[in-house]
XYZ file of C-alpha atoms in Angstrom:
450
model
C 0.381 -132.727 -139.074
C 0.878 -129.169 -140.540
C 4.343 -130.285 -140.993
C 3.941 -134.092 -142.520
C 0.707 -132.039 -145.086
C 3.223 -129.468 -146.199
C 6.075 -132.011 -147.055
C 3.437 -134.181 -148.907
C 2.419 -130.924 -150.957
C 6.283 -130.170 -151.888
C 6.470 -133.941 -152.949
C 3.303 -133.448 -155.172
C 4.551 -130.532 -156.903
C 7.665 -132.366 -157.458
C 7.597 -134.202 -161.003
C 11.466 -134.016 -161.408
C 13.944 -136.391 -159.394
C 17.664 -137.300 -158.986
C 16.491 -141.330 -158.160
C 13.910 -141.238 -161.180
C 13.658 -139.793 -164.346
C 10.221 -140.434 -166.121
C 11.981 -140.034 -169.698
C 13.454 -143.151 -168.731
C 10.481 -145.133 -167.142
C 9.342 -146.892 -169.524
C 12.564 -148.418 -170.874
C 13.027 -149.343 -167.266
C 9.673 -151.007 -167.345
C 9.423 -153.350 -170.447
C 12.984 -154.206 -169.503
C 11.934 -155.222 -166.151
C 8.823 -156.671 -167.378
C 11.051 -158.910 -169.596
C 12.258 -160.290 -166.175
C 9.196 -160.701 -164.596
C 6.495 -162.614 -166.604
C 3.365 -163.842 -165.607
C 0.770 -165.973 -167.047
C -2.534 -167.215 -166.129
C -4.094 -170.027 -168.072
C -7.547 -171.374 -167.768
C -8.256 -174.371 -165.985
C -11.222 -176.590 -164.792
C -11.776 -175.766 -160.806
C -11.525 -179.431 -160.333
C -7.864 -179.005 -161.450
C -6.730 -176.519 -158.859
C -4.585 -178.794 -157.007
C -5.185 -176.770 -153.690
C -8.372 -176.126 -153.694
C -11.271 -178.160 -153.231
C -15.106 -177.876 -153.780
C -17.269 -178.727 -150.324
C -19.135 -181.734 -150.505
C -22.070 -180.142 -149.662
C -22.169 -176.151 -150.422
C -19.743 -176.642 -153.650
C -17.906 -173.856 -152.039
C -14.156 -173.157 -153.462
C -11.959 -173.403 -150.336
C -8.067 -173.544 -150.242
C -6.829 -177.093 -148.709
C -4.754 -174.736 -145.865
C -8.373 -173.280 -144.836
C -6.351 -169.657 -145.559
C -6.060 -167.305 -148.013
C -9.940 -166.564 -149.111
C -13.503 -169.314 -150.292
C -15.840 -168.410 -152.892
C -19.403 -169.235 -151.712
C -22.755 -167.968 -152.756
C -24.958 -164.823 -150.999
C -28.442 -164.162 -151.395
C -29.379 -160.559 -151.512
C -32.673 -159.412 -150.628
C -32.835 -155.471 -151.288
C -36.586 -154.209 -150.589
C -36.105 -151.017 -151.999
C -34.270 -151.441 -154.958
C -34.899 -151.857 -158.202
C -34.012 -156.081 -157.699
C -35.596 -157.276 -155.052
C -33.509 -160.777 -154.659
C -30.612 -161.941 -156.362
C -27.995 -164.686 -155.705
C -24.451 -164.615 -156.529
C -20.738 -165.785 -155.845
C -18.859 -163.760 -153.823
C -15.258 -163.810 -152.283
C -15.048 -164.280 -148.404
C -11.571 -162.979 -147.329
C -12.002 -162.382 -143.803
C -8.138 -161.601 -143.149
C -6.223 -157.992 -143.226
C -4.222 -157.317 -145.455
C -1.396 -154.993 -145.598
C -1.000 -152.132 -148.487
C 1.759 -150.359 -147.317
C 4.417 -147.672 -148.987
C 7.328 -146.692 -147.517
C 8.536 -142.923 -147.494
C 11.962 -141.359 -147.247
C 12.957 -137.906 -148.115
C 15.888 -136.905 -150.343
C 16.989 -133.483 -150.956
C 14.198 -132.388 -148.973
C 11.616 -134.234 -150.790
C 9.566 -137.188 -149.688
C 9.556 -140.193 -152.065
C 7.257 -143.193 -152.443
C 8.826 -146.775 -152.664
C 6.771 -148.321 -155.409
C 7.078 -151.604 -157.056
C 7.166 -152.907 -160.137
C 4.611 -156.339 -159.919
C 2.817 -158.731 -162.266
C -0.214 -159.710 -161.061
C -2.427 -163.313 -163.070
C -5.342 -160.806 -163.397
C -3.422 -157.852 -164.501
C -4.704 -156.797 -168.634
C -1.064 -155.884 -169.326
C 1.484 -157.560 -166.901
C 3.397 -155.272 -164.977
C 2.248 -151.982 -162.603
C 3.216 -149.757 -159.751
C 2.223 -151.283 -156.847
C 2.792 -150.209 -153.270
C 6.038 -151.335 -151.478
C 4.290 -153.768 -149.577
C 0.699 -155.505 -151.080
C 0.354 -158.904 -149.164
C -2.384 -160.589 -147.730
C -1.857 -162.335 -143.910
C -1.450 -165.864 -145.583
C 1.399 -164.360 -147.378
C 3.224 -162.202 -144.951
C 2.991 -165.541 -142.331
C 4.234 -167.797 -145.378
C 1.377 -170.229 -146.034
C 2.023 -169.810 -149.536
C 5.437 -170.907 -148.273
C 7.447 -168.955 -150.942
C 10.229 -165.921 -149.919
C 9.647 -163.403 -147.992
C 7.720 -160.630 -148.591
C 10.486 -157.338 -148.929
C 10.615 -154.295 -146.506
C 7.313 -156.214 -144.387
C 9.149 -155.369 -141.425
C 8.702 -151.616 -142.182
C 5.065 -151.979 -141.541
C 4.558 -154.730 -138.617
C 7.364 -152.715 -136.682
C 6.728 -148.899 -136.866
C 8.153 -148.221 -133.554
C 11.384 -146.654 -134.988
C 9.438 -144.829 -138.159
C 7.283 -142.125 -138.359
C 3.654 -143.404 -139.407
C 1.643 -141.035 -142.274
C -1.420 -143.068 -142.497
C -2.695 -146.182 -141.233
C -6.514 -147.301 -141.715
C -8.712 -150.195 -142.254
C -10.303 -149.836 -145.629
C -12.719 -151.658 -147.875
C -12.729 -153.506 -151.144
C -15.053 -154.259 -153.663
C -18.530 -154.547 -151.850
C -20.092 -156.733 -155.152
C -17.190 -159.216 -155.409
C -16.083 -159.067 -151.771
C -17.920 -159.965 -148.391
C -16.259 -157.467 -145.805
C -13.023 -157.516 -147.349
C -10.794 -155.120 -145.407
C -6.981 -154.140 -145.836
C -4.792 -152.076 -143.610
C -4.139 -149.156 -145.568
C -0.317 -147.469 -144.300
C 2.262 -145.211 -145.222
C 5.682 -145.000 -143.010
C 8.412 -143.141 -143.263
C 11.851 -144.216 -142.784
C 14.927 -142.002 -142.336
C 17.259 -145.417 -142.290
C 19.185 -146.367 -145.061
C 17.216 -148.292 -147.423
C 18.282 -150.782 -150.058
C 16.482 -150.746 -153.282
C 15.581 -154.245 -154.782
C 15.670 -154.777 -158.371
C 11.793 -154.130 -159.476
C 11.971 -151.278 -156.790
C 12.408 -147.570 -157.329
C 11.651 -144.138 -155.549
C 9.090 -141.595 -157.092
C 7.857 -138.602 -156.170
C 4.485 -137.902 -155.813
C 4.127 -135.914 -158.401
C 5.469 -138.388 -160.862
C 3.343 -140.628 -159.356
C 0.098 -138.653 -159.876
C 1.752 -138.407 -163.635
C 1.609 -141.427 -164.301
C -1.361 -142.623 -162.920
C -3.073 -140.424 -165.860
C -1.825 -143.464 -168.080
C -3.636 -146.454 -169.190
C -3.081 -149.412 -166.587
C 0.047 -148.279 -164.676
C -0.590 -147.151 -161.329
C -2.424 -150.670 -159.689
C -5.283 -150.440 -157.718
C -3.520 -150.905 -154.325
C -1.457 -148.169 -154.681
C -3.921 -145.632 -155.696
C -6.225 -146.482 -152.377
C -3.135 -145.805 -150.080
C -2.081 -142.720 -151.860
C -6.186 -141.017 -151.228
C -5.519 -141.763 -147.639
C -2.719 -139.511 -147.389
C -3.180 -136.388 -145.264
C -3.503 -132.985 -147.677
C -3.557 -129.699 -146.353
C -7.058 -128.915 -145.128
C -9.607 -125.888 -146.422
C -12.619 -126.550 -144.643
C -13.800 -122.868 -145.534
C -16.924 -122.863 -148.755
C -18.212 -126.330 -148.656
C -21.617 -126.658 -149.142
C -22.765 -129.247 -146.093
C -21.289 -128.655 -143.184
C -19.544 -131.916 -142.158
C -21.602 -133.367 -139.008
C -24.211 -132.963 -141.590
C -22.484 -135.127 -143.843
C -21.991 -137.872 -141.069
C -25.736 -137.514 -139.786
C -26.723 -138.556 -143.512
C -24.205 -140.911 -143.702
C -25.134 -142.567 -140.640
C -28.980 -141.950 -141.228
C -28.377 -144.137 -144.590
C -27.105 -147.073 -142.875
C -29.516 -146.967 -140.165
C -31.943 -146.822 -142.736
C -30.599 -149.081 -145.327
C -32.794 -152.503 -145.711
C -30.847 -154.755 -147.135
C -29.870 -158.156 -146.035
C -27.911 -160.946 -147.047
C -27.412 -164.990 -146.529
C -24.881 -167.145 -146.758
C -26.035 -169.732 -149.143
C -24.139 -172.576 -151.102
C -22.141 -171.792 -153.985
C -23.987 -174.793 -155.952
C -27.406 -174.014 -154.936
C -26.890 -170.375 -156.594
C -30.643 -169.415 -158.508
C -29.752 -168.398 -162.197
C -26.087 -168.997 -162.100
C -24.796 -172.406 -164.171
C -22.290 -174.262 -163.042
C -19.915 -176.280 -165.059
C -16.328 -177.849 -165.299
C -14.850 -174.275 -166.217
C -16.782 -172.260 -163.740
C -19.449 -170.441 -162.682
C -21.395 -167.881 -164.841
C -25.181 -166.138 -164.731
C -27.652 -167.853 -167.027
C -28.296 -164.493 -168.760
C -24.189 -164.469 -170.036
C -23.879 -160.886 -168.234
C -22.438 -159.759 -164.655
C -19.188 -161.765 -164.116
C -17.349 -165.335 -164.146
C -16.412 -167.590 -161.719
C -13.408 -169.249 -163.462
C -10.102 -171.271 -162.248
C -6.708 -170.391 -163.615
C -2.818 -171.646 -163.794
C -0.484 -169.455 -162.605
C 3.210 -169.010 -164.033
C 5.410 -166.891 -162.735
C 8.503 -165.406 -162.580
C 10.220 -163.070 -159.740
C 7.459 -163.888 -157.632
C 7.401 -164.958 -153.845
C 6.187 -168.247 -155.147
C 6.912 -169.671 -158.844
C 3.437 -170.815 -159.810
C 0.339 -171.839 -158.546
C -3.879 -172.194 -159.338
C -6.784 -170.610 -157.564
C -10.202 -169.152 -158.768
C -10.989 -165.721 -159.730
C -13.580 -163.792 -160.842
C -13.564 -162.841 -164.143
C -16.235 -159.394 -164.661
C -18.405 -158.992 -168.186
C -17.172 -155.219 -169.920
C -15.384 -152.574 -169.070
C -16.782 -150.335 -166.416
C -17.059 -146.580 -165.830
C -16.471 -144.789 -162.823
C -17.270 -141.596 -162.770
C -17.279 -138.056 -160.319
C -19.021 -135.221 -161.751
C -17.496 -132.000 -160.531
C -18.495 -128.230 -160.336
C -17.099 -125.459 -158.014
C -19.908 -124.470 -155.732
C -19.035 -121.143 -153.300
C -15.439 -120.865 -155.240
C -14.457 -124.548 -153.852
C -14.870 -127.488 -156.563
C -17.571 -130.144 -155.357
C -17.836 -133.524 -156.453
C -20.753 -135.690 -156.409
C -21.027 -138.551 -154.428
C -23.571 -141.476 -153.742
C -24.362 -143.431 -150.689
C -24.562 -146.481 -152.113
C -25.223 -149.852 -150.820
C -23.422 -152.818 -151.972
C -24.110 -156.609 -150.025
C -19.878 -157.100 -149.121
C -19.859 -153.660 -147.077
C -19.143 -154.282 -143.357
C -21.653 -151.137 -142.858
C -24.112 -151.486 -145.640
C -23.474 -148.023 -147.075
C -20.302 -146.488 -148.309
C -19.642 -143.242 -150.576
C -19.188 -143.985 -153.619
C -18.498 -142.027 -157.333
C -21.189 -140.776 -158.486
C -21.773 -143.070 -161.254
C -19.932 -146.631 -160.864
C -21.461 -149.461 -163.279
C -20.861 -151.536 -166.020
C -23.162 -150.513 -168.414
C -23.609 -153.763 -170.379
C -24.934 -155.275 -167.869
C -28.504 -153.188 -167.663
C -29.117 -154.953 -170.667
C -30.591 -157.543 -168.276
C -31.745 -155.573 -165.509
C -35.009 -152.974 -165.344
C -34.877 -149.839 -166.837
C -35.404 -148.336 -162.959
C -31.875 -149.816 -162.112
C -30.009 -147.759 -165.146
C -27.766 -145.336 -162.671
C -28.890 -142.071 -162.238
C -26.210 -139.384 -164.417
C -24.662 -142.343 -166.408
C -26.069 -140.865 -169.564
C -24.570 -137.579 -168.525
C -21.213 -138.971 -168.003
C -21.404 -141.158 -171.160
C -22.679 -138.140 -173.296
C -19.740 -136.274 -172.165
C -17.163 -134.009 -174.596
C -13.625 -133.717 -174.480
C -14.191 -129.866 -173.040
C -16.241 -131.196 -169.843
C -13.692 -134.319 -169.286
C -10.982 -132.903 -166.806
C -9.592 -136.675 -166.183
C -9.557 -139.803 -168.093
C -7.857 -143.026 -168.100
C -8.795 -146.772 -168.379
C -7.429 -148.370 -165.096
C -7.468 -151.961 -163.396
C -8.514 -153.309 -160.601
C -7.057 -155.694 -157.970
C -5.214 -158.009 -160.302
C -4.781 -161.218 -157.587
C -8.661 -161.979 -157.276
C -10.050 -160.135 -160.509
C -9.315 -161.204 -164.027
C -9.014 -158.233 -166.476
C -11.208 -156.184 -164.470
C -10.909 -152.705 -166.123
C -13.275 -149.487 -165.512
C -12.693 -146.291 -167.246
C -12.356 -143.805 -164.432
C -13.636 -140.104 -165.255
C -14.081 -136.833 -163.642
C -16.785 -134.667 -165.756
C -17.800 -130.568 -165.245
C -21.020 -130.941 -164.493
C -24.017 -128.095 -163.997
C -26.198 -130.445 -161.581
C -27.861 -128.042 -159.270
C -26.814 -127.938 -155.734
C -29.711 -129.871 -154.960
C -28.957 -133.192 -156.977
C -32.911 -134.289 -156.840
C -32.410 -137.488 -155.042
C -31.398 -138.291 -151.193
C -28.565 -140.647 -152.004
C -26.573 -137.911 -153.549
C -24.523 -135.147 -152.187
C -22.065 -132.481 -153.027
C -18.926 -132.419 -151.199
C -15.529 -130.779 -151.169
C -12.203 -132.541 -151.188
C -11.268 -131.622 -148.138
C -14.213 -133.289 -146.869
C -13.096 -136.410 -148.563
C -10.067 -135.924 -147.239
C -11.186 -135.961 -143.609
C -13.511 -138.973 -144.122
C -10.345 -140.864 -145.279
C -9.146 -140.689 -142.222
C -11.091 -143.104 -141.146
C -12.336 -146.531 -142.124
C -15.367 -147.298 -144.245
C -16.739 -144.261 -145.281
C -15.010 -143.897 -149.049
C -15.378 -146.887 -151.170
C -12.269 -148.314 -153.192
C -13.432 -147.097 -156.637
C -14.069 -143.799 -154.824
C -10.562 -143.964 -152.829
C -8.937 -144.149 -156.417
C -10.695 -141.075 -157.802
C -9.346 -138.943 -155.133
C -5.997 -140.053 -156.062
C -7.054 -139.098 -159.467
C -8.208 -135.802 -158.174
C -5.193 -134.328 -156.736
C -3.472 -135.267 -159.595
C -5.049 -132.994 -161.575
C -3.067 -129.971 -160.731
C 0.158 -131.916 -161.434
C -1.012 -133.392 -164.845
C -1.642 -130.030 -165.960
C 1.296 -127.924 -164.976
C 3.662 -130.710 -166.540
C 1.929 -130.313 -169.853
C-alpha cells in the first residue's frame, strides 16, 4: 500500500502532462461538447412512454421493472425538529459501478476521465469517471451500445485494484442507494475513445476548483483513494470515533414507511409532477431526453428537480499542528444505517423558510457570514446529473475558531487521515462529504499552481 499511496502522491503533485495540457482543455471541451449535446425537455409523467403510474400507489415505475420507481416514504423522526413528514423518494435498489481506470506514463499514474452530458447536468458536459453505469445499463436493458472499458471493472483479475467499496448516495432523494465505488489499474495498452482523455491527478484536483466541471461521480471515487497515512495529532482517537459512530445509529430513532406516491400528505400532484404544497423542498417532474453520443439516442423518465442552490460546507482549524474538520452525524431517511458523516453544514437554506426556527443548521450562519480571508475553497458544483435536475450546492471549506468541544454530540473534529481510513469502508462518509475530501486534498495543488 506504501507503494500504490506514494505513486498516488507523485500523481497529485503532478499538474503538468505529455497526454494533457490544461491550456488546451477547454478548447478541447466546447469542441467536444459541440459533438455531444443533450437536452431535456419537460413533459407530463403520463407521457413517459416507459414508464407507468401504479394503479393503486401512483408510483413511477419503468415498464422493464429495472432501472429505479419513485414512491412516497413517511418519516417519523421523534427527536427532531419535524416530527413526521412525507415525501417522494427514489428506490434504486441496484449497484452501480463508478469506476476509473489508472495507467502510469513516465512514471506517473493517470486517471481515464470522460467527457459526458448528463439531462440534469446545469451546463452540459463534465468529467466523469471512465466508467458511471448503473446494472440496467451495463446488462443492456436500455438496449443501446455498450458501455466502454466495463470490462476493466467486472474482470480485475489481470489489473491491479486501488479501491473498491460500496458507497452511498443522497440519503433525502435516495432510499439505500448504493454504488460500487473502484479504481483499477491497467498496465495494457489502452485505446482512448473520442470524449476520453488521461489526467493527472493533480490536474484533476485543478480543475475541480472550477464551476461545474468535475461531476459528482468522479469526485466520490477520487475521496476513496488511499493517501499516505499520519495518524499522529488527531484529536479522538479513532475506536473512539467508531464507538460514537456506532453509538449514533444504535441510538438514532428514526423510522420510515413505504407509503404510496399519491397518498403523499402536503405534496400536490398534477399532470407535470409532483411538488410540496408550501412551493419549497424539491420537484417531482418528467422530462424528454435528446441526445447525442450517448449509449442510447433519447429517451423520458422522471427526475427530481431540488428548490435553490445548496451549501455544503466543512469548517476547518488545525488542532495539535494537524488541520481538523468538522463533521456531523447526521441522519437522513435513504441511509442503509440511519447515520452517516456528513459536512458540517449541508442544507439548502431557502427551504427553512418553511420549517421551525429549531431546524435552521447549527454553524450555517457562520459559514454564510464568511470572508474571502477564512474561505480556503470555493466552487459551485453539481450533483448526479441522471436522477437530479440542476441540482447545484456551493461546496466550501471555512477557517473556523469552534472550540475543540463543538457544544453539541452530533459534532466532531477529525483529521483527514481519519477520513481517509473511514473511506475505506462503506457507509460511514456521506456523498456530499466524499466530495469535500476530494476538495480537500486539492487544496495543496490549487495553491502551488497559482
Amino acid at each position: 500500500m506504501a507503494d500504490v499511496t506514494a505513486r498516488i502522491a507523485r500523481s497529485a503533485a503532478a499538474v503538468e502532462s505529455p497526454l494533457t495540457d490544461l491550456a488546451g482543455f477547454d478548447d478541447w471541451f466546447a469542441e467536444y461538447g459541440e459533438k455531444i449535446c443533450t437536452t431535456a425537455e419537460r413533459v407530463p409523467l403520463a407521457a413517459l412512454d416507459q414508464w407507468y403510474e401504479t394503479p393503486v400507489t401512483g408510483d413511477l415505475r419503468h415498464r422493464t421493472g429495472k432501472f429505479f420507481t419513485v414512491h412516497g416514504l413517511r418519516v417519523h423522526d421523534p427527536t427532531g425538529a419535524v416530527h413526521w413528514w412525507d415525501q417522494p423518494i427514489i428506490d434504486q435498489p441496484e449497484v452501480g459501478i463508478l469506476g476509473i481506470l489508472v495507467k502510469e506514463f513516465d512514471g506517473v499514474p493517470h486517471f481515464l476521465m470522460q467527457a459526458k452530458a448528463e439531462p440534469g447536468n446545469p451546463g452540459g458536459l463534465q468529467l466523469s469517471p471512465t466508467v458511471q453505469a448503473t446494472r440496467s445499463n451495463y446488462t443492456g436493458v436500455h438496449k443501446g451500445r455498450p458501455v466502454p472499458y466495463l470490462d476493466y471493472f467486472r474482470d480485475t483479475s489481470r489489473h491491479r485494484v486501488i479501491a473498491d467499496v460500496r458507497q452511498s448516495e443522497q440519503g433525502a432523494w435516495f432510499y439505500r442507494k448504493r454504488n460500487r465505488n473502484m479504481v483499477v489499474e491497467t498496465t495494457a495498452e489502452v485505446e482512448v475513445l473520442e470524449g476520453f482523455r488521461w489526467f493527472t491527478l493533480g490536474q484533476l484536483y485543478l480543475l475541480l476548483s472550477r464551476d461545474d466541471i468535475v461531476n459528482m461521480d468522479a469526485r466520490t471515487v477520487m475521496a476513496c483513494l488511499p493517501h499516505a497515512s499520519r495518524p499522529e495529532g488527531a484529536l479522538h482517537r479513532t475506536t473512539d470515533v467508531l464507538s460514537w459512530i456506532t453509538g449514533a445509529r444504535s441510538l438514532a430513532g428514526v423510522s420510515t414507511q413505504r407509503i404510496a406516491l399519491s397518498g403523499l400528505d402536503e405534496w400536490e400532484h398534477t399532470e407535470m409532477g409532483y411538488s410540496h404544497e408550501s412551493g419549497g423542498f424539491f420537484d417531482v417532474i418528467g422530462v424528454s431526453v435528446t441526445a447525442n453520443g450517448r449509449e442510447v439516442g433519447g429517451w423520458r423518465q422522471p427526475m427530481i428537480e431540488p428548490h435553490g442552490t445548496g451549501v455544503i460546507a466543512f469548517l476547518m482549524r488545525r488542532i495539535n499542528g494537524v488541520e481538523h474538520v468538522l463533521v456531523h452525524a447526521r441522519t437522513e431517511p435513504g441511509y442503509a444505517d440511519v447515520v452517516e458523516l456528513a459536512p458540517t453544514v449541508q442544507c439548502v437554506p431557502e427551504s427553512y423558510r418553511w420549517l421551525p426556527s429549531a431546524a435552521r443548521p447549527r454553524h450555517l450562519d457562520e459559514v454564510l457570514a464568511a470572508g474571502p480571508d477564512r474561505i480556503r475553497f470555493e466552487a459551485v458544483l453539481s450533483e448526479e446529473g441522471g436522477r437530479f435536475f440542476h441540482a447545484r450546492n456551493r461546496y466550501l471549506i471555512v477557517d473556523s475558531d469552534v472550540p475543540e468541544d463543538p457544544g453539541h454530540p452530533d459534532y466532531r473534529w477529525l483529521s483527514m487521515d481519519q477520513l481517509t481510513g473511514l473511506l475505506r469502508h462503506s457507509h460511514y462518509l456521506n456523498v456530499q462529504a466524499r466530495s469535500l475530501v476530494a476538495c480537500l486534498r486539492g487544496l495543496e495543488t490549487a495553491r502551488s499552481a497559482r
